[in-house]
Amino acid sequence: MAKGIGIGVLLHSFQLVIMMVIFGIAANMPGKSGEAMGYYAIAAPFVMGATQLIYMLPAILIYRHRGRPDVAKGIAIVTAVTFLLNASCFGLLWLSSRK
């Protein structure tokens, strides 16, 4: 399972780098204001939560198909923890903005 957790963390690291590049390019597009950066910052948690299924689900299925269910369980644990942290942080931000 430790190998699966390591693979899951590595996949998330790749995603964070790709997100930073994409948001950096989008923020520096001509005609964008400083206000646009706020929208990108708000969108980042949604993007991470939604896009993790694009690469985590196939990784889980590949390792299950190869007969490595413990590695698949480790990846699934990382996916679940990421989802829960993402949801709780977004919930706290949303609740703190409501006054």
mmCIF file of C-alpha atoms in Angstrom:
data_model
loop_
_atom_site.group_PDB
_atom_site.id
_atom_site.type_symbol
_atom_site.label_atom_id
_atom_site.label_comp_id
_atom_site.label_asym_id
_atom_site.label_seq_id
_atom_site.Cartn_x
_atom_site.Cartn_y
_atom_site.Cartn_z
ATOM 1 C CA MET A 1 0.000 0.000 0.000
ATOM 2 C CA ALA A 2 2.915 2.342 0.664
ATOM 3 C CA LYS A 3 3.896 2.165 -3.003
ATOM 4 C CA GLY A 4 0.361 3.166 -3.997
ATOM 5 C CA ILE A 5 0.403 6.100 -1.585
ATOM 6 C CA GLY A 6 3.727 7.212 -3.051
ATOM 7 C CA ILE A 7 2.400 6.919 -6.594
ATOM 8 C CA GLY A 8 -0.716 8.891 -5.649
ATOM 9 C CA VAL A 9 1.329 11.685 -4.077
ATOM 10 C CA LEU A 10 3.606 11.763 -7.125
ATOM 11 C CA LEU A 11 0.613 12.014 -9.469
ATOM 12 C CA HIS A 12 -0.773 14.898 -7.394
ATOM 13 C CA SER A 13 2.605 16.635 -7.551
ATOM 14 C CA PHE A 14 2.533 16.452 -11.339
ATOM 15 C CA GLN A 15 -0.982 17.857 -11.337
ATOM 16 C CA LEU A 16 0.005 20.796 -9.127
ATOM 17 C CA VAL A 17 2.856 21.716 -11.451
ATOM 18 C CA ILE A 18 0.589 21.493 -14.499
ATOM 19 C CA MET A 19 -2.093 23.616 -12.769
ATOM 20 C CA MET A 20 0.464 26.287 -11.834
ATOM 21 C CA VAL A 21 1.657 26.472 -15.449
ATOM 22 C CA ILE A 22 -1.872 26.648 -16.857
ATOM 23 C CA PHE A 23 -3.037 29.283 -14.369
ATOM 24 C CA GLY A 24 0.192 31.239 -14.882
ATOM 25 C CA ILE A 25 -0.345 31.296 -18.634
ATOM 26 C CA ALA A 26 -4.015 32.216 -18.235
ATOM 27 C CA ALA A 27 -3.229 35.014 -15.769
ATOM 28 C CA ASN A 28 -0.677 36.573 -18.125
ATOM 29 C CA MET A 29 -2.936 36.620 -21.144
ATOM 30 C CA PRO A 30 -3.423 40.071 -22.663
ATOM 31 C CA GLY A 31 -6.523 41.860 -21.439
ATOM 32 C CA LYS A 32 -6.677 40.111 -18.062
ATOM 33 C CA SER A 33 -6.992 42.260 -14.954
ATOM 34 C CA GLY A 34 -5.921 41.610 -11.396
ATOM 35 C CA GLU A 35 -9.506 40.647 -10.679
ATOM 36 C CA ALA A 36 -9.103 37.675 -12.999
ATOM 37 C CA MET A 37 -6.422 36.246 -10.682
ATOM 38 C CA GLY A 38 -9.006 36.096 -7.918
ATOM 39 C CA TYR A 39 -11.261 34.037 -10.129
ATOM 40 C CA TYR A 40 -8.407 31.668 -10.945
ATOM 41 C CA ALA A 41 -7.615 31.280 -7.245
ATOM 42 C CA ILE A 42 -11.255 30.443 -6.523
ATOM 43 C CA ALA A 43 -11.396 27.968 -9.418
ATOM 44 C CA ALA A 44 -8.241 26.077 -8.367
ATOM 45 C CA PRO A 45 -9.907 23.878 -5.691
ATOM 46 C CA PHE A 46 -12.696 22.918 -8.083
ATOM 47 C CA VAL A 47 -10.216 22.055 -10.779
ATOM 48 C CA MET A 48 -8.101 19.876 -8.493
ATOM 49 C CA GLY A 49 -11.083 17.994 -7.123
ATOM 50 C CA ALA A 50 -12.604 17.415 -10.532
ATOM 51 C CA THR A 51 -9.454 16.627 -12.465
ATOM 52 C CA GLN A 52 -7.972 14.152 -10.016
ATOM 53 C CA LEU A 53 -10.438 11.560 -11.296
ATOM 54 C CA ILE A 54 -8.971 11.927 -14.791
ATOM 55 C CA TYR A 55 -5.647 10.414 -13.744
ATOM 56 C CA MET A 56 -6.332 8.632 -10.444
ATOM 57 C CA LEU A 57 -9.187 6.411 -11.601
ATOM 58 C CA PRO A 58 -7.214 4.985 -14.554
ATOM 59 C CA ALA A 59 -4.202 4.435 -12.271
ATOM 60 C CA ILE A 60 -6.379 2.490 -9.822
ATOM 61 C CA LEU A 61 -7.898 0.412 -12.615
ATOM 62 C CA ILE A 62 -4.495 -0.292 -14.196
ATOM 63 C CA TYR A 63 -3.009 -1.576 -10.941
ATOM 64 C CA ARG A 64 -6.090 -3.696 -10.209
ATOM 65 C CA HIS A 65 -5.894 -5.176 -13.721
ATOM 66 C CA ARG A 66 -2.197 -5.981 -13.207
ATOM 67 C CA GLY A 67 -3.019 -7.920 -10.044
ATOM 68 C CA ARG A 68 -1.666 -5.301 -7.617
ATOM 69 C CA PRO A 69 -4.727 -4.544 -5.449
ATOM 70 C CA ASP A 70 -2.660 -3.175 -2.556
ATOM 71 C CA VAL A 71 -1.091 -0.521 -4.776
ATOM 72 C CA ALA A 72 -4.568 0.358 -6.084
ATOM 73 C CA LYS A 73 -5.807 0.676 -2.485
ATOM 74 C CA GLY A 74 -2.953 3.065 -1.680
ATOM 75 C CA ILE A 75 -3.823 5.248 -4.668
ATOM 76 C CA ALA A 76 -7.496 5.165 -3.639
ATOM 77 C CA ILE A 77 -6.553 6.272 -0.111
ATOM 78 C CA VAL A 78 -4.652 9.276 -1.472
ATOM 79 C CA THR A 79 -7.603 10.111 -3.733
ATOM 80 C CA ALA A 80 -10.060 9.962 -0.825
ATOM 81 C CA VAL A 81 -7.852 12.038 1.484
ATOM 82 C CA THR A 82 -7.378 14.661 -1.233
ATOM 83 C CA PHE A 83 -11.117 14.812 -1.837
ATOM 84 C CA LEU A 84 -11.879 15.166 1.863
ATOM 85 C CA LEU A 85 -9.251 17.871 2.410
ATOM 86 C CA ASN A 86 -10.421 19.717 -0.687
ATOM 87 C CA ALA A 87 -14.067 19.580 0.396
ATOM 88 C CA SER A 88 -13.361 20.612 3.987
ATOM 89 C CA CYS A 89 -11.118 23.527 3.009
ATOM 90 C CA PHE A 90 -13.620 24.748 0.458
ATOM 91 C CA GLY A 91 -16.414 24.387 3.020
ATOM 92 C CA LEU A 92 -14.476 26.434 5.573
ATOM 93 C CA LEU A 93 -13.777 29.155 3.018
ATOM 94 C CA TRP A 94 -17.396 29.207 1.935
ATOM 95 C CA LEU A 95 -18.690 29.378 5.512
ATOM 96 C CA SER A 96 -16.250 32.118 6.473
ATOM 97 C CA SER A 97 -17.369 34.226 3.502
ATOM 98 C CA ARG A 98 -21.017 34.122 4.623
ATOM 99 C CA LYS A 99 -21.690 36.801 7.189
#
